[in-house]
JSON list of C-alpha atoms in Angstrom, two decimals:
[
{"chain": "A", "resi": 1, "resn": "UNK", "atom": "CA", "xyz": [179.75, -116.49, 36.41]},
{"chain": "A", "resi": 2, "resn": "UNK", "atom": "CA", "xyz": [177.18, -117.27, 39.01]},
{"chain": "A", "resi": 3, "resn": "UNK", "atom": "CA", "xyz": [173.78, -114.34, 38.27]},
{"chain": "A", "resi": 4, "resn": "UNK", "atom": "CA", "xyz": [173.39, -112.23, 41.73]},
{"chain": "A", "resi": 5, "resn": "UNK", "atom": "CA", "xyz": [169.40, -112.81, 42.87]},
{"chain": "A", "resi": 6, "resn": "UNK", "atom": "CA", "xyz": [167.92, -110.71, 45.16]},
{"chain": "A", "resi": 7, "resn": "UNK", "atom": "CA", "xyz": [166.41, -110.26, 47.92]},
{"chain": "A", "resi": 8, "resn": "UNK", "atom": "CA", "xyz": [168.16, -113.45, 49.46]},
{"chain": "A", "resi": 9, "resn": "UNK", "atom": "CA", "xyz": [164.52, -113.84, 51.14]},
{"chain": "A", "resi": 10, "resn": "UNK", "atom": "CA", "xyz": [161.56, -112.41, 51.66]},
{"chain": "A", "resi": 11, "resn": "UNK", "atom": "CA", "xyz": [157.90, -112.78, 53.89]},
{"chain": "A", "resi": 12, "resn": "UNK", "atom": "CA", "xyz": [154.77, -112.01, 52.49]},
{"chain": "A", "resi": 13, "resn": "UNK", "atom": "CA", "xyz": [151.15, -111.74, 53.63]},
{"chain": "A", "resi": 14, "resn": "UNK", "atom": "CA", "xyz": [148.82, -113.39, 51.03]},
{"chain": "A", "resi": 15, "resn": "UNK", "atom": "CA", "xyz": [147.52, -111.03, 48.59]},
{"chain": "A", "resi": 16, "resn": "UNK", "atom": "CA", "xyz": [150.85, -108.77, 48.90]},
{"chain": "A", "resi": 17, "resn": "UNK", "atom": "CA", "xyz": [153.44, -108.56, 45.95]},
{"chain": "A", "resi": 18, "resn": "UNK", "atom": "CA", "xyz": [157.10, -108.69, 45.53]},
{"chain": "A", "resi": 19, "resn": "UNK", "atom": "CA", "xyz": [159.33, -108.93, 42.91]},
{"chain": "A", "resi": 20, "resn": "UNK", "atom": "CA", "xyz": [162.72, -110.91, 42.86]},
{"chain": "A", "resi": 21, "resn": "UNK", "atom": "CA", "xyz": [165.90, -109.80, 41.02]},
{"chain": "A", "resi": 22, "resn": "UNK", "atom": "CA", "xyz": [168.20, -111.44, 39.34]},
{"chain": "A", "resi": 23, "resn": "UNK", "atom": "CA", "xyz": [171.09, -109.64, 37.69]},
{"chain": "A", "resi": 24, "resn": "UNK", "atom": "CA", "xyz": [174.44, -110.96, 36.03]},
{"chain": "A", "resi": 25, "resn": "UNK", "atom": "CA", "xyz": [177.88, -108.81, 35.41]},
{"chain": "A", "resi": 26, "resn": "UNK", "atom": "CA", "xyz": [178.05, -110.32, 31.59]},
{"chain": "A", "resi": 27, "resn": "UNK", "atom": "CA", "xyz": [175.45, -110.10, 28.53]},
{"chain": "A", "resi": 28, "resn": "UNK", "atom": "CA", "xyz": [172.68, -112.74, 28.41]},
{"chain": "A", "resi": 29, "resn": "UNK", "atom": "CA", "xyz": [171.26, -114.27, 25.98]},
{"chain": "A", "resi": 30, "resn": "UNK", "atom": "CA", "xyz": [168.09, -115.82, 28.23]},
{"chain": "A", "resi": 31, "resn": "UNK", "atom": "CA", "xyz": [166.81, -115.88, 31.69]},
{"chain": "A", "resi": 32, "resn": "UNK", "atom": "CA", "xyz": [164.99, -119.02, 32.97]},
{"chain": "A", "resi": 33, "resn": "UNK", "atom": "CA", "xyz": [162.65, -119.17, 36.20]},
{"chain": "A", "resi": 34, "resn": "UNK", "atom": "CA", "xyz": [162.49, -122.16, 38.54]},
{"chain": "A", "resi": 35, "resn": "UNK", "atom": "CA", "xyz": [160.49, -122.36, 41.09]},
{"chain": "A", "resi": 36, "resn": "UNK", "atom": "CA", "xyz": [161.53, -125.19, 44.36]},
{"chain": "A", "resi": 37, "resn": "UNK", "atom": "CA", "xyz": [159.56, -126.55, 47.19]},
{"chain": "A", "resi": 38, "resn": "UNK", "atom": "CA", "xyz": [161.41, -127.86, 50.16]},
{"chain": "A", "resi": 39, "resn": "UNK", "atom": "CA", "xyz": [162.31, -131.47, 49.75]},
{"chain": "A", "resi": 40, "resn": "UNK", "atom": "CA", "xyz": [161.02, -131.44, 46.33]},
{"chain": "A", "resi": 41, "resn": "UNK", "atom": "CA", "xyz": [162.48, -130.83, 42.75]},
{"chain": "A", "resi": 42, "resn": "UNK", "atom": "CA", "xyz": [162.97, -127.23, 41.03]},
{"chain": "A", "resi": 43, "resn": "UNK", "atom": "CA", "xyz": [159.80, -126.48, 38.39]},
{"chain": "A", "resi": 44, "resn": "UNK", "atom": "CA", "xyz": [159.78, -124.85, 35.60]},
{"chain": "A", "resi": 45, "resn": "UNK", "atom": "CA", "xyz": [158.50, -121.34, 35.50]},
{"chain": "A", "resi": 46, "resn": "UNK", "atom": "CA", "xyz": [159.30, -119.24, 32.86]},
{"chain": "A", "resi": 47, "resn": "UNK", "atom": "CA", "xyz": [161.85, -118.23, 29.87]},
{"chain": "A", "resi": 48, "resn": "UNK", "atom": "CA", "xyz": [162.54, -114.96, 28.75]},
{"chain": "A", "resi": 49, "resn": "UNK", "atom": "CA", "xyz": [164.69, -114.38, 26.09]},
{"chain": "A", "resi": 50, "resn": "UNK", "atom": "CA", "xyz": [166.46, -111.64, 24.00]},
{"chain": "A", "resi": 51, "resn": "UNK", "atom": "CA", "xyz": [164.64, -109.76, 21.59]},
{"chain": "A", "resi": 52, "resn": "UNK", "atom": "CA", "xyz": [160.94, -109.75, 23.93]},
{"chain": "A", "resi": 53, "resn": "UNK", "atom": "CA", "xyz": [160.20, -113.83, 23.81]},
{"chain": "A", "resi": 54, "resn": "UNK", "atom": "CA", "xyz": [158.40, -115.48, 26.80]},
{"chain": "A", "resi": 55, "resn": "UNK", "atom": "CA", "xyz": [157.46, -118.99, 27.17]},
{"chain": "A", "resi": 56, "resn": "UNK", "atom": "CA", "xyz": [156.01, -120.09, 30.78]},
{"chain": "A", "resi": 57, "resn": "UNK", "atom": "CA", "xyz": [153.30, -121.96, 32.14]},
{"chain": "A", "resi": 58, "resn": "UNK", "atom": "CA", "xyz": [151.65, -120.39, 35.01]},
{"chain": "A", "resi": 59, "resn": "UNK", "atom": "CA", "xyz": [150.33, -116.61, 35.85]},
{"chain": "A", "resi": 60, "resn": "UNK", "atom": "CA", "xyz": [153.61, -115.30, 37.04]},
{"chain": "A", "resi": 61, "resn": "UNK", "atom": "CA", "xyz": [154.90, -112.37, 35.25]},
{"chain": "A", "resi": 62, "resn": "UNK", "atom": "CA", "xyz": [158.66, -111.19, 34.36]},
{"chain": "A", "resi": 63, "resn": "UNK", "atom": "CA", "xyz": [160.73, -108.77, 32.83]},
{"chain": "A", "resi": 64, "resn": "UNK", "atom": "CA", "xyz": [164.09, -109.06, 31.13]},
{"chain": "A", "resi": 65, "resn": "UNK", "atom": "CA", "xyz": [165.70, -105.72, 30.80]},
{"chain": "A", "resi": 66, "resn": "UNK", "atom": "CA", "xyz": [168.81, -106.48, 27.51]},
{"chain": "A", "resi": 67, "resn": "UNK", "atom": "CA", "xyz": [171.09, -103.30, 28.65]},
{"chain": "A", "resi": 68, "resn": "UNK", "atom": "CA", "xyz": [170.93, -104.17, 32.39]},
{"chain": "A", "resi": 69, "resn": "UNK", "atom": "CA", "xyz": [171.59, -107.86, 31.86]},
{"chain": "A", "resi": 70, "resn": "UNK", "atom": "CA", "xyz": [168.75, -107.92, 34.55]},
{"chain": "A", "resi": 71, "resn": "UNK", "atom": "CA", "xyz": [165.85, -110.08, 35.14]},
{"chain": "A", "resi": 72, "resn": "UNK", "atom": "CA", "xyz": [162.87, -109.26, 37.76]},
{"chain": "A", "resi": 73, "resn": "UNK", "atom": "CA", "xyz": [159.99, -111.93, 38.65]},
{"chain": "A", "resi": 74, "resn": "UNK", "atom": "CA", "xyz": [156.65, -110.15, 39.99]},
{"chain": "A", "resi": 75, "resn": "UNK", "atom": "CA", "xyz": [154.51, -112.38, 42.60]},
{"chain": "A", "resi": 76, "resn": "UNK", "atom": "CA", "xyz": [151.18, -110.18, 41.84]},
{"chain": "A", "resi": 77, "resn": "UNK", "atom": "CA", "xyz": [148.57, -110.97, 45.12]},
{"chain": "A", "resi": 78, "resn": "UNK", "atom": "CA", "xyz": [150.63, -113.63, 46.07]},
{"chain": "A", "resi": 79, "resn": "UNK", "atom": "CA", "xyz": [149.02, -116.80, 47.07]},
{"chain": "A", "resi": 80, "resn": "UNK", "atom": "CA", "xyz": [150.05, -119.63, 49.91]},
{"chain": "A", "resi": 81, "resn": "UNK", "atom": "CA", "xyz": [151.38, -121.55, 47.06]},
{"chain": "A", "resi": 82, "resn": "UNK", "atom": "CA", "xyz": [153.80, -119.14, 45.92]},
{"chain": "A", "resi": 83, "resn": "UNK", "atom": "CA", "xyz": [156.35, -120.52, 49.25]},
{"chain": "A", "resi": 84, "resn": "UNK", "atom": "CA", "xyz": [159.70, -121.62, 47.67]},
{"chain": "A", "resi": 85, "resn": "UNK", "atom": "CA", "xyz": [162.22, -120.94, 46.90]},
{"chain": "A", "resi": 86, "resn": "UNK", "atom": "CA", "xyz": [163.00, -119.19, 43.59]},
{"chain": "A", "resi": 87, "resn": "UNK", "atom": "CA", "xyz": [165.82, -119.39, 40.99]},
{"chain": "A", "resi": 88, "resn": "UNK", "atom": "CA", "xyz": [166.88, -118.13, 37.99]},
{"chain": "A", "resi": 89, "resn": "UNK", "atom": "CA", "xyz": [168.89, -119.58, 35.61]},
{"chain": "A", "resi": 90, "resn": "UNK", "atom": "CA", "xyz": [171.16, -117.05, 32.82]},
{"chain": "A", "resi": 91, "resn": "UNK", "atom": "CA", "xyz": [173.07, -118.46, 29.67]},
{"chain": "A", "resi": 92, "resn": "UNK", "atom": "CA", "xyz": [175.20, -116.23, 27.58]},
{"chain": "A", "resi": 93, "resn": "UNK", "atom": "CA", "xyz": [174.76, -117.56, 24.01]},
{"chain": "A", "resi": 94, "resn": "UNK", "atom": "CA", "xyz": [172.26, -120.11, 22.61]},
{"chain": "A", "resi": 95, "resn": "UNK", "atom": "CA", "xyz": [172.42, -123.36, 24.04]},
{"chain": "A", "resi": 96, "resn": "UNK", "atom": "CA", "xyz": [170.53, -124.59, 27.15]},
{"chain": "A", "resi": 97, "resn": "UNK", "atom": "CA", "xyz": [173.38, -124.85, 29.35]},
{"chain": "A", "resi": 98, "resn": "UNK", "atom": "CA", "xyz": [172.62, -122.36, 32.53]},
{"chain": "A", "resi": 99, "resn": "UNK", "atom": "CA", "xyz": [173.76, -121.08, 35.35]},
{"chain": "A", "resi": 100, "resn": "UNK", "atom": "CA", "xyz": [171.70, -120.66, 38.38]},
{"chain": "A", "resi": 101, "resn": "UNK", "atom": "CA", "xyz": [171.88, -118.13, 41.20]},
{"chain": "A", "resi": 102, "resn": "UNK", "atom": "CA", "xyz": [171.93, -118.87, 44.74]},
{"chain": "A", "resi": 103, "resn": "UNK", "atom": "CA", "xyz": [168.13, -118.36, 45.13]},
{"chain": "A", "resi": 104, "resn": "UNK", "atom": "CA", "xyz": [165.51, -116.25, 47.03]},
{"chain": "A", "resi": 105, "resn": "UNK", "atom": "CA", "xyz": [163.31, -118.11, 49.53]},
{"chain": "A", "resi": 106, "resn": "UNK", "atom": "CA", "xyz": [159.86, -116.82, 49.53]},
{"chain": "A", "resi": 107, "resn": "UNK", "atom": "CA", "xyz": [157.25, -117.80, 52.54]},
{"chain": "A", "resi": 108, "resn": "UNK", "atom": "CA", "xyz": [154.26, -116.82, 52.10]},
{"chain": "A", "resi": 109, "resn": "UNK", "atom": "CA", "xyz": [152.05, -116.60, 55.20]},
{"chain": "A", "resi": 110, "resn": "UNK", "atom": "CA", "xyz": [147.82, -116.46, 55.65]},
{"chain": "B", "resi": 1, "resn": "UNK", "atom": "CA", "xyz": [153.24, -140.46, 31.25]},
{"chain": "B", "resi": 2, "resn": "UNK", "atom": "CA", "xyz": [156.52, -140.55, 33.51]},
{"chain": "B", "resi": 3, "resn": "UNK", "atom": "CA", "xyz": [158.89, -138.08, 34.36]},
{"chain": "B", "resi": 4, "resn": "UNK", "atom": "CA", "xyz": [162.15, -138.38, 34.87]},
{"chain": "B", "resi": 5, "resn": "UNK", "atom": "CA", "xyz": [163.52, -140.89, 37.41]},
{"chain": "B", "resi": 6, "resn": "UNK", "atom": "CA", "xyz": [167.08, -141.21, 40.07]},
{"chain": "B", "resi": 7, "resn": "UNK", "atom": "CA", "xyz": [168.21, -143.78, 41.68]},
{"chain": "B", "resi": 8, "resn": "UNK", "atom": "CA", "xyz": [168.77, -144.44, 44.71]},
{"chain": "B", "resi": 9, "resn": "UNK", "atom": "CA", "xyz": [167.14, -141.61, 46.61]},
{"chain": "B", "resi": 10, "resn": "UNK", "atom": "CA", "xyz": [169.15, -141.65, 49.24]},
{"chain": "B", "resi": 11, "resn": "UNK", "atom": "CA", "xyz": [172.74, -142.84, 49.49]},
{"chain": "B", "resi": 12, "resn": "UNK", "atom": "CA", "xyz": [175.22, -142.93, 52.57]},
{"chain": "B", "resi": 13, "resn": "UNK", "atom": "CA", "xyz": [179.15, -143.84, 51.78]},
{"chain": "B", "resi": 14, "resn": "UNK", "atom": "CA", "xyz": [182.42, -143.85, 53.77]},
{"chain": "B", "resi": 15, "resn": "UNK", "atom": "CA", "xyz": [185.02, -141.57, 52.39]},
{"chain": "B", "resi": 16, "resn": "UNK", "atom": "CA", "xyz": [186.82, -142.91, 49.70]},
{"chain": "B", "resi": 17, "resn": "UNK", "atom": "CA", "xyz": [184.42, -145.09, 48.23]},
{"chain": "B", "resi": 18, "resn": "UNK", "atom": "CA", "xyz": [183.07, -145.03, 44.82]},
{"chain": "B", "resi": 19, "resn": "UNK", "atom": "CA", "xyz": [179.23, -143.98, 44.33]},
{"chain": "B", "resi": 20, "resn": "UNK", "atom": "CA", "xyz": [177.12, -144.43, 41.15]},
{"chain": "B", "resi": 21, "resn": "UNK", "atom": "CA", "xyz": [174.16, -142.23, 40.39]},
{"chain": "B", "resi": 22, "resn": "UNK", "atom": "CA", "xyz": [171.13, -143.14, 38.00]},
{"chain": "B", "resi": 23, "resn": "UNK", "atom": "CA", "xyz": [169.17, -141.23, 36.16]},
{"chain": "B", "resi": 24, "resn": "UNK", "atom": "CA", "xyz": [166.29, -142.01, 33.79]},
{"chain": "B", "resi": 25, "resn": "UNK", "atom": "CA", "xyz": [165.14, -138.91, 31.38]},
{"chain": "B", "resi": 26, "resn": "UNK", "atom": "CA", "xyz": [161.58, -138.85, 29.60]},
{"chain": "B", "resi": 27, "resn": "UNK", "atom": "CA", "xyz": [161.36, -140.44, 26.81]},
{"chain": "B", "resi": 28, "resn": "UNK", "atom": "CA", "xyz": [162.45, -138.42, 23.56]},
{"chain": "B", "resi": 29, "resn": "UNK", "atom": "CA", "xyz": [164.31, -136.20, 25.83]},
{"chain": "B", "resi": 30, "resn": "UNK", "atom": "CA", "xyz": [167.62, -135.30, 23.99]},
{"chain": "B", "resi": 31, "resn": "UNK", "atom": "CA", "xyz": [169.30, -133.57, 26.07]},
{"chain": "B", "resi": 32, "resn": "UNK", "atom": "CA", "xyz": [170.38, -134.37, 29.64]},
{"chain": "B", "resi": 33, "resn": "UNK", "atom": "CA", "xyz": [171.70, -132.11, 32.58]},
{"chain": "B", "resi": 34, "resn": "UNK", "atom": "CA", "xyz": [173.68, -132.69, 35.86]},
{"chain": "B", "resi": 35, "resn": "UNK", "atom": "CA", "xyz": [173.51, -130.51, 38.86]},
{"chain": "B", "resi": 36, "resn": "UNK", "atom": "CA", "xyz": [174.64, -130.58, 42.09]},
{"chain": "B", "resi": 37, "resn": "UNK", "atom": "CA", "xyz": [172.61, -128.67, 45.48]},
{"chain": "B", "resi": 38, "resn": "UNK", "atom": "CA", "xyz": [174.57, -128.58, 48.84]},
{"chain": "B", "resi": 39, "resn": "UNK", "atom": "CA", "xyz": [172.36, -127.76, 51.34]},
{"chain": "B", "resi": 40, "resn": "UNK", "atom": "CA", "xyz": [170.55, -124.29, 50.93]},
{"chain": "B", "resi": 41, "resn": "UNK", "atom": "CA", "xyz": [172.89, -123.54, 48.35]},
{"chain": "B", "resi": 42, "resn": "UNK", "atom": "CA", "xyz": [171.69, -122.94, 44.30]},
{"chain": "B", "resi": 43, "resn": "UNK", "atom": "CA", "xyz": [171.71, -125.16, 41.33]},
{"chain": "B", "resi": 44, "resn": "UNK", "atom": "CA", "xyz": [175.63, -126.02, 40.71]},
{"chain": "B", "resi": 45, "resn": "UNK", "atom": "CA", "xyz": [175.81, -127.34, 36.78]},
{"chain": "B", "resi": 46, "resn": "UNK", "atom": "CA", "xyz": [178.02, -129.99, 36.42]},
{"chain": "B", "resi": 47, "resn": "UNK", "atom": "CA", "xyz": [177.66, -131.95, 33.24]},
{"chain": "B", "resi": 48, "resn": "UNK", "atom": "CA", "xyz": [175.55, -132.06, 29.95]},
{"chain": "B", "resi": 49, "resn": "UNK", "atom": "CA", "xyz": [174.09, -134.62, 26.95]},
{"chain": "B", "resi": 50, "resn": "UNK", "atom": "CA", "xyz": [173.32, -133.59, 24.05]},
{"chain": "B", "resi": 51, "resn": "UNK", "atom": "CA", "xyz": [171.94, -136.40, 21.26]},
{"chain": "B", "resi": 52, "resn": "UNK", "atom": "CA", "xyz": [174.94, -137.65, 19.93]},
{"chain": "B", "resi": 53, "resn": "UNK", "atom": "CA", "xyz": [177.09, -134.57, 20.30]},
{"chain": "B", "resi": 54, "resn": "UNK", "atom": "CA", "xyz": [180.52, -134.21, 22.89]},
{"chain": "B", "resi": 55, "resn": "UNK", "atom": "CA", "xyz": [179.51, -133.73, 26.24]},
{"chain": "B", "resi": 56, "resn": "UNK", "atom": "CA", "xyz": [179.54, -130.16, 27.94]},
{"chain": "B", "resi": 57, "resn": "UNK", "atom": "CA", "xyz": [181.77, -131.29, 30.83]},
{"chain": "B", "resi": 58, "resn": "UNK", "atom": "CA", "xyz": [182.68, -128.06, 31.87]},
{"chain": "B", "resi": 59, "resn": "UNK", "atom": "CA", "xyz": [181.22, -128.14, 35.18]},
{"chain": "B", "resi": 60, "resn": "UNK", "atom": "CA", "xyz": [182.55, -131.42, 36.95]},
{"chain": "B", "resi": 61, "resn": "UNK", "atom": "CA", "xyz": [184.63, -130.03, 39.97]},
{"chain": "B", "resi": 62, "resn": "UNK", "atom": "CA", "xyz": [187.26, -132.58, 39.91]},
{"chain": "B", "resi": 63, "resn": "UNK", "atom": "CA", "xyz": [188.61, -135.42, 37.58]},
{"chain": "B", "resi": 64, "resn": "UNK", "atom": "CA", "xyz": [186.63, -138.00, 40.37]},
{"chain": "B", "resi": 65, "resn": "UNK", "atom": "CA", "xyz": [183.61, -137.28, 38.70]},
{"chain": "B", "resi": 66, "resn": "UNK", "atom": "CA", "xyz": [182.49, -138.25, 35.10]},
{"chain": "B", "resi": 67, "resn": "UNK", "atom": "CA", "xyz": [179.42, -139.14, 33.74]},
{"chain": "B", "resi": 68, "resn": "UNK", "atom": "CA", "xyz": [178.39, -141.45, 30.97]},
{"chain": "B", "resi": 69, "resn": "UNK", "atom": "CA", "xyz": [174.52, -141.70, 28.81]},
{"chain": "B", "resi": 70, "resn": "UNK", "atom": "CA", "xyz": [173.62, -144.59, 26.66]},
{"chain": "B", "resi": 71, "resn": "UNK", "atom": "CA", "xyz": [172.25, -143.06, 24.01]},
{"chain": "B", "resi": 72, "resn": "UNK", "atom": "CA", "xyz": [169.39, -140.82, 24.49]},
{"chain": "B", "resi": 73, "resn": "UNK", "atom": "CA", "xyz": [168.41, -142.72, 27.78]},
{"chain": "B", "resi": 74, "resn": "UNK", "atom": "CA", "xyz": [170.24, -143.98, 31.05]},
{"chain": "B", "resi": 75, "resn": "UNK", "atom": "CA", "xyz": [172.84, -141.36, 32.86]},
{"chain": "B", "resi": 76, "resn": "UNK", "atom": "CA", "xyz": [175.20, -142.62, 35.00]},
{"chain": "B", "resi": 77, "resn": "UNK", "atom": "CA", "xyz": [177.45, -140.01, 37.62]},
{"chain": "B", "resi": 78, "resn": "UNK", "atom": "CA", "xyz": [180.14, -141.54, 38.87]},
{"chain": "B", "resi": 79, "resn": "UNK", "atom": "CA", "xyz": [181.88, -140.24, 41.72]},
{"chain": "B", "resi": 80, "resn": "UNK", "atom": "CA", "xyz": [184.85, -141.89, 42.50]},
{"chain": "B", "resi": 81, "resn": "UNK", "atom": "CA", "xyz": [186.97, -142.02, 46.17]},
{"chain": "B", "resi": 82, "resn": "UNK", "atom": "CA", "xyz": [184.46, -139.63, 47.82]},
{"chain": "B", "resi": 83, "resn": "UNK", "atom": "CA", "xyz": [184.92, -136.52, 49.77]},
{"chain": "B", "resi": 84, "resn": "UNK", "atom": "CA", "xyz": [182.86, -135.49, 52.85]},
{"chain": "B", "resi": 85, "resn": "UNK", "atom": "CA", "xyz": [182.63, -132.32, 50.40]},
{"chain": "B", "resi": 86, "resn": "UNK", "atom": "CA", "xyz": [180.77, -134.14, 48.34]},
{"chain": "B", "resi": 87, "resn": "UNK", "atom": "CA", "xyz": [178.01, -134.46, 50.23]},
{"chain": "B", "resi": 88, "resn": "UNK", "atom": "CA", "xyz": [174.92, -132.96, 48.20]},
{"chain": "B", "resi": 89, "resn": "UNK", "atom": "CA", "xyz": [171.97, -133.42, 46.47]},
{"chain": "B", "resi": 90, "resn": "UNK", "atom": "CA", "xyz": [172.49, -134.74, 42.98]},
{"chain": "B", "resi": 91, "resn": "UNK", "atom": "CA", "xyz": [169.59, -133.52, 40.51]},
{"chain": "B", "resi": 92, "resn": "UNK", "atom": "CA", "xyz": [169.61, -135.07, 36.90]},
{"chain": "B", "resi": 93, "resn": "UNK", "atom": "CA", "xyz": [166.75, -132.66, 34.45]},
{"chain": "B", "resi": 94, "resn": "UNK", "atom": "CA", "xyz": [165.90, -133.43, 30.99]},
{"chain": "B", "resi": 95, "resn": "UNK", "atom": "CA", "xyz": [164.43, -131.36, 28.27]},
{"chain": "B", "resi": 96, "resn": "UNK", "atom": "CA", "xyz": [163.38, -131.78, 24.51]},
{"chain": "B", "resi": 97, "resn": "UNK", "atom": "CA", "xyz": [166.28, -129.68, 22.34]},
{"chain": "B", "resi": 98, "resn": "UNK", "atom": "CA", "xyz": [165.64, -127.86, 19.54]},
{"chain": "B", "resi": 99, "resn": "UNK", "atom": "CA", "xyz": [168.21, -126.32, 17.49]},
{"chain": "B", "resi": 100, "resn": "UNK", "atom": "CA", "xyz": [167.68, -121.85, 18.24]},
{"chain": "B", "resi": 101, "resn": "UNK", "atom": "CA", "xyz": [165.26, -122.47, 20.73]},
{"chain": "B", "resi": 102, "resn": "UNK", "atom": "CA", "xyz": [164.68, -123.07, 24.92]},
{"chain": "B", "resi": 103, "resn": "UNK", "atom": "CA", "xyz": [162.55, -125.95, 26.35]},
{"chain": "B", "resi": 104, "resn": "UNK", "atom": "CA", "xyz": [162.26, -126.22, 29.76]},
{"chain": "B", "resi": 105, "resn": "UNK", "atom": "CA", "xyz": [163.98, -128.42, 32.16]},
{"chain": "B", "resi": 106, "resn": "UNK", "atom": "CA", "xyz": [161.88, -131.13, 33.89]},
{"chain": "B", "resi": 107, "resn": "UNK", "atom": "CA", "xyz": [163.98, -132.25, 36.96]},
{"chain": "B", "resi": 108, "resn": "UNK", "atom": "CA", "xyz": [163.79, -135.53, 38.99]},
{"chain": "B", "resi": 109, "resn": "UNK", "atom": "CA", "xyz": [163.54, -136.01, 42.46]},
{"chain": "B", "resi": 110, "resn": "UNK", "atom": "CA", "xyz": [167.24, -136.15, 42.68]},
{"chain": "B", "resi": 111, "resn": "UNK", "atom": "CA", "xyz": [169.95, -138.14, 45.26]},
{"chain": "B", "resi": 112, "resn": "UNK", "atom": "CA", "xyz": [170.75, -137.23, 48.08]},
{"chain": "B", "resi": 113, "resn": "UNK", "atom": "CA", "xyz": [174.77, -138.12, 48.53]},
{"chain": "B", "resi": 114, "resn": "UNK", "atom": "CA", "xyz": [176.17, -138.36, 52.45]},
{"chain": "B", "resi": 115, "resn": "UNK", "atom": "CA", "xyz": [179.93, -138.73, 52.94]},
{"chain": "B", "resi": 116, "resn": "UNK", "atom": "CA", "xyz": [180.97, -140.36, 56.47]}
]
């Protein structure tokens, strides 16, 4: 079952924050950030799994909350580049087979 | 080095006809994943290599689509007498796979499928 994200968008002001939701009606095993430019192919942001692991590449923080079968993405003094739109990606049991939500487009204005 | 590759970028059909989608994974990339993205819609999952194991075809919509891989390298999506429904873009990823653990999904530029 498709994970719920929200908001479905949002507009920032560089340097604000927001955070992004993403929540699913059955236990998870991991959550996976992508990240998507328009016209251009999802990137990888971050995995967060059960038990406290993280593994991501750039300064974009995350929490996975077990009992809630939530996941929350924090854009911290958001920058122009931070514009996409942004996906996360929830698997039940070990294996890297995912399903994605519907996504939260992020703009990002000066 | 390269990522991974999908060909053509862009292909128009008429209804009914038969399309053929590449992809090309890294290299040493076990595992292999098809999705499908309708316009401003999410990341649909249809299809899944793994080495040498059974394919996780649990997410092909109809028995028109299938989708073959030559080993560890070359995916083919076939989708056969097309739909106007169809119409999508058609993203292949690829990741390393090890056994317990997550590695992230690089994604290619993808193919973008119109239906007349």
């Amino acid at each position: 079952q498709q994970p719920v994200q929200s908001p479905q968008a949002v507009i920032l002001r560089e340097g604000e924050d927001a955070v992004i939701n993403c929540s699913s009606s059955k236990a998870l095993y991991s959550v996976h950030w992508y990240r998507q430019k328009h016209g251009e192919a999802p990137v990888f942001l971050m995995i967060l799994l059960k038990g406290g692991e993280q593994k991501g590449h750039e300064k974009i923080s995350a929490s996975f909350n077990e009992k809630k079968q939530q996941s929350s993405l924090y854009l911290t003094a958001s920058q122009l580049s931070y514009s996409g739109t942004y996906f996360c990606g929830t698997d039940k049991a070990a294996g890297n087979k995912l399903t994605f939500g519907g996504g939260t487009r992020v703009l990002v204005k000066p | 080095g390269a990522g991974v590759s999908q060909s053509p970028s862009n292909k128009v059909t008429e209804k009914g006809k038969d399309v053929e989608l590449r992809c090309d994974p890294i290299s040493g990339h076990t595992a292999l994943y098809w999705y499908r993205q309708r316009l401003g819609q999410g990341l649909e999952f249809l299809i899944y290599f793994q080495g040498n194991s059974a394919p996780d075809k649990s997410g092909l919509p109809s028995d028109r689509f299938s989708a073959e891989r030559t080993g560890e390298s070359v995916s083919t999506l076939t989708i056969q007498r097309t739909q106007q429904e169809d119409s999508a873009v058609y993203l292949c990823a690829s990741s390393l796979w090890t056994s317990g653990s997550y590695n992230e999904q690089f994604f290619g530029p993808g193919t973008r499928l119109t239906v007349l």
